[in-house]
Coordinates of C-alpha atoms in Angstrom, one line a residue:
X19 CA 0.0 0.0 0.0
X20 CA 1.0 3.8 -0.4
X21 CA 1.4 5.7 2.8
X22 CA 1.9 8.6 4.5
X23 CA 2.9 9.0 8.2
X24 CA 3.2 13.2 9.3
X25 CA 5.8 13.5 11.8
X26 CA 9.3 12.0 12.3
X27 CA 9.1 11.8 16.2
X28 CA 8.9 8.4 18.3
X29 CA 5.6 7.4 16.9
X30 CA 6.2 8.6 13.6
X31 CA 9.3 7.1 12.7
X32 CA 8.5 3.2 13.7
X33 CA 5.0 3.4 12.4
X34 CA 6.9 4.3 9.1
X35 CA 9.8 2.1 9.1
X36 CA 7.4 -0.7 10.4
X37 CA 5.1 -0.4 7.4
X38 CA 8.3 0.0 4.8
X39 CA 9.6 -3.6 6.1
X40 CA 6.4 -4.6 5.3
X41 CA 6.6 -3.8 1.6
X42 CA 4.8 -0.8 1.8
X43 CA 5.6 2.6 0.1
X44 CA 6.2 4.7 3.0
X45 CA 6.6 9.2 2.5
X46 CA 7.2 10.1 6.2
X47 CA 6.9 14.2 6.4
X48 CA 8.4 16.5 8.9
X49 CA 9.0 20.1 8.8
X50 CA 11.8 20.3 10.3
X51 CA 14.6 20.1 7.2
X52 CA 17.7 19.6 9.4
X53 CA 16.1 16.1 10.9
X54 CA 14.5 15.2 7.6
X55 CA 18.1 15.0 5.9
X56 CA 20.1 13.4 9.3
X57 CA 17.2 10.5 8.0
X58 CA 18.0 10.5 4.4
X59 CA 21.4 9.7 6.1
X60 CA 20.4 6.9 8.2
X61 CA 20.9 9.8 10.9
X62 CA 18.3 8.9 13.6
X63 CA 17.1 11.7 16.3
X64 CA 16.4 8.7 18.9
X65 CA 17.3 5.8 20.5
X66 CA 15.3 3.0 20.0
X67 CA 17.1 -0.9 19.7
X68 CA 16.2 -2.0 15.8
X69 CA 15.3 1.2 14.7
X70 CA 18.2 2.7 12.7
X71 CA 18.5 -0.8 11.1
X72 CA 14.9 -0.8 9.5
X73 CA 15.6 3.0 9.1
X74 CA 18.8 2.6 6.6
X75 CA 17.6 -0.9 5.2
X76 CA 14.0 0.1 4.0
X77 CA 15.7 3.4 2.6
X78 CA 18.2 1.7 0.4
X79 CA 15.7 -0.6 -0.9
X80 CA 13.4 2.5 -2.4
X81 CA 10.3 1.4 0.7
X82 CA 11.1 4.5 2.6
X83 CA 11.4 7.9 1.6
X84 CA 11.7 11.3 4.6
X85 CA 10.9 15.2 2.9
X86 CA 9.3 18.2 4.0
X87 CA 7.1 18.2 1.2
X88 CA 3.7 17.2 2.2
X89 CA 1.9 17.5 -1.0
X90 CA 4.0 14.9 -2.3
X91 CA 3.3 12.3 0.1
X92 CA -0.4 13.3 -0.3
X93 CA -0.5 12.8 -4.0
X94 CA 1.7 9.3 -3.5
X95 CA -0.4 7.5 -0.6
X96 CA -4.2 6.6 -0.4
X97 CA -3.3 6.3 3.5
X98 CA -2.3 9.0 6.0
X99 CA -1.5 9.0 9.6
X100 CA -1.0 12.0 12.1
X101 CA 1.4 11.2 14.2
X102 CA 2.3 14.4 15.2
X103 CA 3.0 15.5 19.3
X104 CA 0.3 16.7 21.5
X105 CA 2.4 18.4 24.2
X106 CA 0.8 18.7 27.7
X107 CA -0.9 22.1 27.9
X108 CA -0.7 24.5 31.3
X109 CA -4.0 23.1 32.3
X110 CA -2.8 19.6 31.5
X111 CA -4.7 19.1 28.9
X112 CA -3.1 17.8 25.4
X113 CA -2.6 20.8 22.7
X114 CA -3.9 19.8 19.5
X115 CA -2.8 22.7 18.0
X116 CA -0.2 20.8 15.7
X117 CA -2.8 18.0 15.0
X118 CA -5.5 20.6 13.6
X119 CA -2.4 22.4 12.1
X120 CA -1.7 19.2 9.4
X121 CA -5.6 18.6 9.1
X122 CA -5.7 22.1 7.6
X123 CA -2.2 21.6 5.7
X124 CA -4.3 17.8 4.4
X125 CA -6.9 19.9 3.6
X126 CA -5.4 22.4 1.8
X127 CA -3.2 20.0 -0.2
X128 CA -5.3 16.6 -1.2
X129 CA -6.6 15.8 -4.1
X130 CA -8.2 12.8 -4.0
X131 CA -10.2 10.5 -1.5
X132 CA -7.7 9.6 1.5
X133 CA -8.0 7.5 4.7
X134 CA -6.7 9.9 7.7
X135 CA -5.7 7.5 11.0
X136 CA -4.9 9.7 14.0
X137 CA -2.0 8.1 15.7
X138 CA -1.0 10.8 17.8
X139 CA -2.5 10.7 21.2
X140 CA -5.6 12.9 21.5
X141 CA -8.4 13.8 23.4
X142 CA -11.7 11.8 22.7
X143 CA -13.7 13.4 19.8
X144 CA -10.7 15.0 18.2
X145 CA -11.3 12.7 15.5
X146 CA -14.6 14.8 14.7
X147 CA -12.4 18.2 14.8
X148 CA -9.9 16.5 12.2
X149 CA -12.6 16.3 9.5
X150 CA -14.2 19.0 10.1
X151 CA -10.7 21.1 9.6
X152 CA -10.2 19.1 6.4
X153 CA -13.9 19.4 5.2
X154 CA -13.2 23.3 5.8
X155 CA -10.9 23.5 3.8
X156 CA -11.9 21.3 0.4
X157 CA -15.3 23.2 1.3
X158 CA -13.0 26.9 0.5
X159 CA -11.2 25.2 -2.9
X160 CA -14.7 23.6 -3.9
X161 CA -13.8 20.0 -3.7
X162 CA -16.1 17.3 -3.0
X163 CA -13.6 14.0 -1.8
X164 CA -14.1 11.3 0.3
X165 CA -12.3 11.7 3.9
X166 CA -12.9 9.7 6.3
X167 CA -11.4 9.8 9.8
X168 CA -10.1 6.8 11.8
X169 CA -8.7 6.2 15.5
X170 CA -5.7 4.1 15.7
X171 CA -3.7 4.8 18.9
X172 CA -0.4 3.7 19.7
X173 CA 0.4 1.3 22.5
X174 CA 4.5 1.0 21.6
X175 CA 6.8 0.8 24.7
X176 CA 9.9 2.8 24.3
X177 CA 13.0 0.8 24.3
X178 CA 10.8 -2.4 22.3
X179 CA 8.8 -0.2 20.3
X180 CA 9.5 -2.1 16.8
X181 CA 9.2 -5.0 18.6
X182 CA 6.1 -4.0 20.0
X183 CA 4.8 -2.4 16.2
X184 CA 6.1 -5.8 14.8
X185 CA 4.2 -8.1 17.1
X186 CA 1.6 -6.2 18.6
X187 CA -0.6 -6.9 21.9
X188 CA -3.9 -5.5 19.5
X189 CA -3.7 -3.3 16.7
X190 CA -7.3 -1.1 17.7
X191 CA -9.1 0.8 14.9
X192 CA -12.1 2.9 15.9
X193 CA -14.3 3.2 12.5
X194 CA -18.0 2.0 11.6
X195 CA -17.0 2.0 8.0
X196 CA -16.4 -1.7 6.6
X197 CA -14.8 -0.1 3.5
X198 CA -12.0 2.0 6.0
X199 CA -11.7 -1.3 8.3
X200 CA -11.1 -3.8 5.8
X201 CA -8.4 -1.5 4.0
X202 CA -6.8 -1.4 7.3
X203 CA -7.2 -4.6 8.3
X204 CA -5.3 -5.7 4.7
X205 CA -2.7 -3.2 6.0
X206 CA -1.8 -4.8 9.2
X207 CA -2.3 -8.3 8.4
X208 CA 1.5 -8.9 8.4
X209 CA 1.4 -7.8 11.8
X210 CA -1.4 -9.9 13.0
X211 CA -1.1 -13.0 11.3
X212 CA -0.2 -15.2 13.9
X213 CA -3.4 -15.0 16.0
X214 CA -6.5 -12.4 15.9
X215 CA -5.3 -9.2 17.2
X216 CA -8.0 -6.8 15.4
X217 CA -9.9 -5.1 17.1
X218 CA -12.4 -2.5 16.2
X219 CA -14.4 0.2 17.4
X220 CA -16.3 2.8 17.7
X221 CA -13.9 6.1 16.8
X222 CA -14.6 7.9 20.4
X223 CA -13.9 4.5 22.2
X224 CA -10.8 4.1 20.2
X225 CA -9.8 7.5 21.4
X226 CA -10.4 6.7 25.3
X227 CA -8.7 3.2 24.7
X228 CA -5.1 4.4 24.9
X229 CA -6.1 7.1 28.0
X230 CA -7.5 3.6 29.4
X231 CA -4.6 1.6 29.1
X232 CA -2.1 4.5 30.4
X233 CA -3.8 5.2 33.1
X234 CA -4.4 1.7 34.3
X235 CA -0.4 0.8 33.8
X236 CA -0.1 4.0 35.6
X237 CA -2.0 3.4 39.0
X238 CA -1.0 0.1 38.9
X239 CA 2.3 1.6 39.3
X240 CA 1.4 3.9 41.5
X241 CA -0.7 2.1 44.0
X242 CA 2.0 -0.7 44.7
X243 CA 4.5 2.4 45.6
X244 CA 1.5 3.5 48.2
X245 CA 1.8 -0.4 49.2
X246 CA 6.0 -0.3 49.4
X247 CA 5.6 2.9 51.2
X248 CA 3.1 1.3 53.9
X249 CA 5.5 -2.1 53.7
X250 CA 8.6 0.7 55.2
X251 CA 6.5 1.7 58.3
X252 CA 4.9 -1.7 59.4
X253 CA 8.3 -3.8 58.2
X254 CA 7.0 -5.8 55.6
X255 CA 8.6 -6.2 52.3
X256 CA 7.1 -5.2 49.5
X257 CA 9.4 -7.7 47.2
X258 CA 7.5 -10.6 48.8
X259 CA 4.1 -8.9 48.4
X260 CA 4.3 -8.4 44.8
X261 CA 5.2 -12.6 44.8
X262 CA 2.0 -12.8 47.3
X263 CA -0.5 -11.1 45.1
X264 CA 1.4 -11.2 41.6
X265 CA 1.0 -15.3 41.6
X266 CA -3.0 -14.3 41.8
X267 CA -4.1 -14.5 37.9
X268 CA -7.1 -12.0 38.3
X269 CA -3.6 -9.8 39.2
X270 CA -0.4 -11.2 37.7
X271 CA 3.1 -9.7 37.6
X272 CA 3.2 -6.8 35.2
X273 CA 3.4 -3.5 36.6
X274 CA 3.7 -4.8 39.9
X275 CA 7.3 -2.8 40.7
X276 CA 7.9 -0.5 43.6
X277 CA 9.9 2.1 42.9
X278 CA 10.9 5.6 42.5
X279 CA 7.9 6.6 40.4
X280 CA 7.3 6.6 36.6
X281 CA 8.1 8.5 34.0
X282 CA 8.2 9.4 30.1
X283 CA 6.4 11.5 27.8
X284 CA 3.6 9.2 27.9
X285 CA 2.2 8.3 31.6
X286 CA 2.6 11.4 32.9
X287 CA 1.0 13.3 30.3
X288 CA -2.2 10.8 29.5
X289 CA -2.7 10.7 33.1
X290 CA -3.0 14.7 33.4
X291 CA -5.1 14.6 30.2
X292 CA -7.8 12.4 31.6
X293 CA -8.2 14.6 34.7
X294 CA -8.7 17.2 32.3
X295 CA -10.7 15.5 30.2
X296 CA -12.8 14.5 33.2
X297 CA -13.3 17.7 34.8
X298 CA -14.3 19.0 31.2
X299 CA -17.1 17.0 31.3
X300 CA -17.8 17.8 34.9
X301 CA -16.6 14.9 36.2
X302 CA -13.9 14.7 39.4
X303 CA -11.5 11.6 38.8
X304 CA -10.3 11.3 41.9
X305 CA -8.1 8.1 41.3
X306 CA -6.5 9.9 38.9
X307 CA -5.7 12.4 40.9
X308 CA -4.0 10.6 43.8
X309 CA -2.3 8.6 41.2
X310 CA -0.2 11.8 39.7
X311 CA -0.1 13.4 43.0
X312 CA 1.6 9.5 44.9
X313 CA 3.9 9.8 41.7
X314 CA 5.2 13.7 42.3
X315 CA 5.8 12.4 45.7
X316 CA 7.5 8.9 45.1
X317 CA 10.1 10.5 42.6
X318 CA 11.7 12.3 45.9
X319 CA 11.5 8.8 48.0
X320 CA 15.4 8.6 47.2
X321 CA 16.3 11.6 48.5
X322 CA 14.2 11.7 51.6
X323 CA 16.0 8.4 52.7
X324 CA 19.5 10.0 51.9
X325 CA 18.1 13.0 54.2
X326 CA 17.4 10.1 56.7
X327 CA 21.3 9.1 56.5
X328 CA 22.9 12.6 56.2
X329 CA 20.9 15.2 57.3
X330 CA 19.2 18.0 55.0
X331 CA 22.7 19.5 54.7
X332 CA 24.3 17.8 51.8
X333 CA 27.3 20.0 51.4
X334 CA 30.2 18.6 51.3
X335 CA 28.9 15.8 50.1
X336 CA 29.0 13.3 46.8
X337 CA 26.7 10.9 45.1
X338 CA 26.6 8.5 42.3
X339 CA 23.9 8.2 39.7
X340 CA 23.6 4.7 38.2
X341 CA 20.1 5.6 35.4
X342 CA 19.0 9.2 34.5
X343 CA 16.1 7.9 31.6
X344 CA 13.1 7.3 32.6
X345 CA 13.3 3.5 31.7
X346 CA 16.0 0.9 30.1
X347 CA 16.7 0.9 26.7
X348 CA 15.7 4.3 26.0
X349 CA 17.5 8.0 26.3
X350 CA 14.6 9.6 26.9
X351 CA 14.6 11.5 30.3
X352 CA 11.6 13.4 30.1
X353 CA 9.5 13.1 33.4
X354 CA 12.4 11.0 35.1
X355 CA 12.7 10.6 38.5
X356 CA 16.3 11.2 38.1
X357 CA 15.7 14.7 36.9
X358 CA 14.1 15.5 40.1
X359 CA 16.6 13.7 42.4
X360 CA 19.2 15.2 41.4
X361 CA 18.1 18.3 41.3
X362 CA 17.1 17.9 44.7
X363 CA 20.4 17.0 46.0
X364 CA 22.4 19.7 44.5
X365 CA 19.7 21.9 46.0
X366 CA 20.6 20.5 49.6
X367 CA 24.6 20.9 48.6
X368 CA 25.4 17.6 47.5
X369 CA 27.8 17.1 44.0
X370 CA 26.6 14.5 41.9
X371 CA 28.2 12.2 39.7
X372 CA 26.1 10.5 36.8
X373 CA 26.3 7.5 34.5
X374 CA 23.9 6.4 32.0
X375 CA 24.3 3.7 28.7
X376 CA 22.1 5.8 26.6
X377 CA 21.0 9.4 28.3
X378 CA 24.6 11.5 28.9
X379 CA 24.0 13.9 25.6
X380 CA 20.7 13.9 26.6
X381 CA 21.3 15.1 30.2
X382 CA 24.2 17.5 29.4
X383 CA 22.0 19.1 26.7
X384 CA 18.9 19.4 28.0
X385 CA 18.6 18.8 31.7
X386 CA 21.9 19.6 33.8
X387 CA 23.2 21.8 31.4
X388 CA 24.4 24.9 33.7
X389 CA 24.4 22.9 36.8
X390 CA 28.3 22.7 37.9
X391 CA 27.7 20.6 40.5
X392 CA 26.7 17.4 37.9
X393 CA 30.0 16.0 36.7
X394 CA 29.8 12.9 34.1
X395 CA 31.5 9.9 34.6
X396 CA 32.6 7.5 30.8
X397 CA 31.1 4.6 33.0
X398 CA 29.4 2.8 35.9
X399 CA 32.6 2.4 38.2
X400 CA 34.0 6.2 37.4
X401 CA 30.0 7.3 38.4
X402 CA 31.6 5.7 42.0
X403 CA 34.9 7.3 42.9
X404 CA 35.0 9.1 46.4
X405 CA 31.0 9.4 46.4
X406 CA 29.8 8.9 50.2
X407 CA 26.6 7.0 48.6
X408 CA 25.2 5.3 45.1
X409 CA 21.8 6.1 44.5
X410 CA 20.1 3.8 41.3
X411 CA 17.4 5.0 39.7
X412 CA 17.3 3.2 36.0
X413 CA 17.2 -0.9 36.1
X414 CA 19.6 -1.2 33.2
X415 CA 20.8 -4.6 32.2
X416 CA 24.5 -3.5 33.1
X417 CA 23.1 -2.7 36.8
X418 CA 22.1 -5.7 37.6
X419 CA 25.5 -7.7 38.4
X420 CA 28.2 -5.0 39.1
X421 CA 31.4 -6.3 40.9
X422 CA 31.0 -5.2 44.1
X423 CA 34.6 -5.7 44.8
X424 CA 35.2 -3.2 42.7
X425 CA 32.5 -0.7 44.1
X426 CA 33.8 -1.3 47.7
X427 CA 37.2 0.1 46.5
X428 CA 35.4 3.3 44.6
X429 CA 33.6 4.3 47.1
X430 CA 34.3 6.7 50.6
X431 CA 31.2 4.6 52.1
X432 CA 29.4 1.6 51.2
X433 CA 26.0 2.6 51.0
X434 CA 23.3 2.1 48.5
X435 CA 20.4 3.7 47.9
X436 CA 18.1 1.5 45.3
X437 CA 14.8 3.1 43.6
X438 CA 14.7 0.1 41.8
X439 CA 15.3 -3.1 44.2
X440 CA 17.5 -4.6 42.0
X441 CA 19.7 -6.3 44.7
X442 CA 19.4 -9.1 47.0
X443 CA 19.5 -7.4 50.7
X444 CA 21.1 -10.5 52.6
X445 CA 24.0 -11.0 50.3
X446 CA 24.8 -7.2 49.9
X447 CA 24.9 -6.9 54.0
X448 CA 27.3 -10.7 54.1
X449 CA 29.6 -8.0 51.9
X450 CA 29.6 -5.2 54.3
X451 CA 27.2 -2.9 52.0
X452 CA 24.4 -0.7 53.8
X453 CA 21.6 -1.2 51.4
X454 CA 18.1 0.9 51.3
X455 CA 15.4 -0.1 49.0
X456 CA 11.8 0.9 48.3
X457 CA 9.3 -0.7 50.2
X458 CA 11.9 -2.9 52.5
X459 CA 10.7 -2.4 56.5
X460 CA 12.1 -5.6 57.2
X461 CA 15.3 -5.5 60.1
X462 CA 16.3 -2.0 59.6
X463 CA 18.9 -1.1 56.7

């Protein structure tokens, strides 16, 4: 099939390469000309395991094609998806403005009849404001064309996203036209071949599907961190709860982590949206609520135990970072917890030194930039020289068998702090290590 895909960001870019693997003839669109010809290059503006590969591969076979020039994606595709950001707004609600902004440029530009699939995630009946922007603006140059507007929302983990777009959970499509379904049913096939994974909808359901799921992975999240923190004070532990209630199969495993909060540009986001959403329709979601508001307060839980050990004056004072993204295999730091830790810290006086596999540009760009008292270490073990305590905030693969032989010798004290519980308590004590972990209340530290 002939496609078009508007936007180059996260979304964007896999739903593209994806399709191009697939055989399809794929125009992805951005504005921006700078990233458009990094892509041409094989250039890509993320990190994402398996992306650059599809990227360069499905380019040099003539599948994939990146320009700024919308008009000719339009005229080469008889499919288009938006899958352009909708930033958080003040009030928390997502900003549609650049979503309405390419249903006017589709609008002003097409020719002929077109599928439009909103990939982006938006508020539910955005969908109706789409087509009407594009009926607006065939209705000014007098044409008469066939659009029809579908829901198709995203539900791709960052750091397994083609993974995810390759063998996908469900691929939902929110449409009451059997024409629109069955064209995009043909499309994914390749992807749902193995067992049925179509589902379909309604276009407004479709819409609050993807707030549904967010927000569910999301307080799932967030309610075994109000669980951890009641484990601390009654010394339980909350590793052998989530074994205790994770073995129940009306429950299971997934999502069942304490920790130091989540992150991304999705959860936090979707989850303020909702509320919006919610209170637009004059409704008070007050799950929702406590949910963001336990988050905001479990992305500190680091630093109020190192307060606990030190005292609120941290001058003087070192710490190790192992993990500034928000998650393994990604760089993407936005909404970490590690943005607000260490923030904190240097606030209190401490110095800080960092390590991540993926996130350093990222953090000396973006998030630390002016802050002197970050220093960057080239690995794990430099992250450890002379700090008085490692705090780990990102359970990366590299993490999770260190020698601690090696630490003990880095490090002016052998302390741990782990927002991840990535260690086995017993054996780090047998070794001499003071260990703290979310949700632990059992024999002290």
């Amino acid at each position: 099939m002939k496609i078009t895909v508007i936007g180059t960001g996260y979304v964007g870019l896999v739903t593209g390469a994806c399709f191009s693997e697939m055989g399809n003839n794929v125009y992805c669109i951005d504005i921006d000309n700078e990233k458009v010809e990094c892509l041409k290059k094989g250039i890509i503006p993320i990190y994402e395991p398996g992306l650059e590969e599809l990227v360069i591969k499905n380019q040099s076979k003539g599948d994939l094609f990146f320009t700024t020039n919308l008009k000719k994606g339009l005229n080469n595709s008889n499919i288009c998806f938006i899958a352009v950001g909708t930033p958080m707004g003040e009030d928390g609600s997502a900003n549609l403005q650049h979503v309405l902004d390419v249903a006017k440029d589709i609008g002003q530009l097409i020719d002929h009849d077109m599928i439009v699939v909103n990939k982006s995630t938006v508020p539910v009946g955005t969908a109706d404001k789409v087509k009407a922007t594009i009926l607006k603006e065939l209705e000014r140059r007098n044409l008469k064309l066939n659009i029809e507007v579908v829901s198709n929302p995203e539900f791709l983990k960052e750091g397994s996203a083609v993974e995810d777009f390759m063998r996908p959970d469900r691929v939902v499509i929110g449409s009451e036209n059997e024409n629109v379904i069955e064209t995009l049913k043909e499309l994914y096939a390749p992807f749902t071949s193995n067992h049925e994974r179509f589902i379909t909808m309604d276009v407004r359901s479709a819409e609050m599907t993807k707030y549904a799921a967010n927000t569910m992975l999301a307080t799932r999240i967030s309610f075994m961190n109000e669980i951890a923190n009641i484990c601390e004070k009654i010394g339980a532990d909350i590793n052998n709860v989530r074994k205790g209630i994770g073995s129940d199969k009306r429950i299971g495993y997934n999502f069942l982590y304490a920790g130091c909060g989540y992150g991304g540009s999705c959860f936090p986001k979707d989850v303020k949206a909702l509320i919006k959403i919610a209170d637009n329709h004059g409704y008070d979601a007050n799950i929702l609520k406590e949910v963001e508001a336990l988050n905001n307060q479990q992305k500190l839980s680091l630093v109020r135990k190192v307060v606990d050990k030190f005292g609120e004056n941290l001058s003087g004072l070192t710490f190790g970072i192992w993990g500034l993204s928000f998650k393994p295999e990604t760089d993407d730091m936005r909404e970490a917890p590690s943005v607000v830790t260490v923030n904190k810290l240097c606030q209190l006086g401490a110095k800080v030194r960092v390590y991540d596999p993926q996130a350093m540009e990222v953090a000396k760009k973006y998030y630390f930039k002016d802050n002197k008292q970050v220093k960057y270490a080239e690995n794990k073990y430099d992250a450890l020289d002379k700090i008085h305590a490692l705090l780990l905030l990102t359970e990366w693969k590299e993490f999770r068998s260190p020698d601690f032989d090696e630490m003990s010798k880095r490090m002016l004290n052998k302390i741990i702090f782990d927002g991840r519980n990535q260690y086995n308590k017993e054996i780090l004590k047998e070794i001499g290590f003071e260990y703290h972990q979310i949700g632990n209340g059992t024999q002290g530290s």
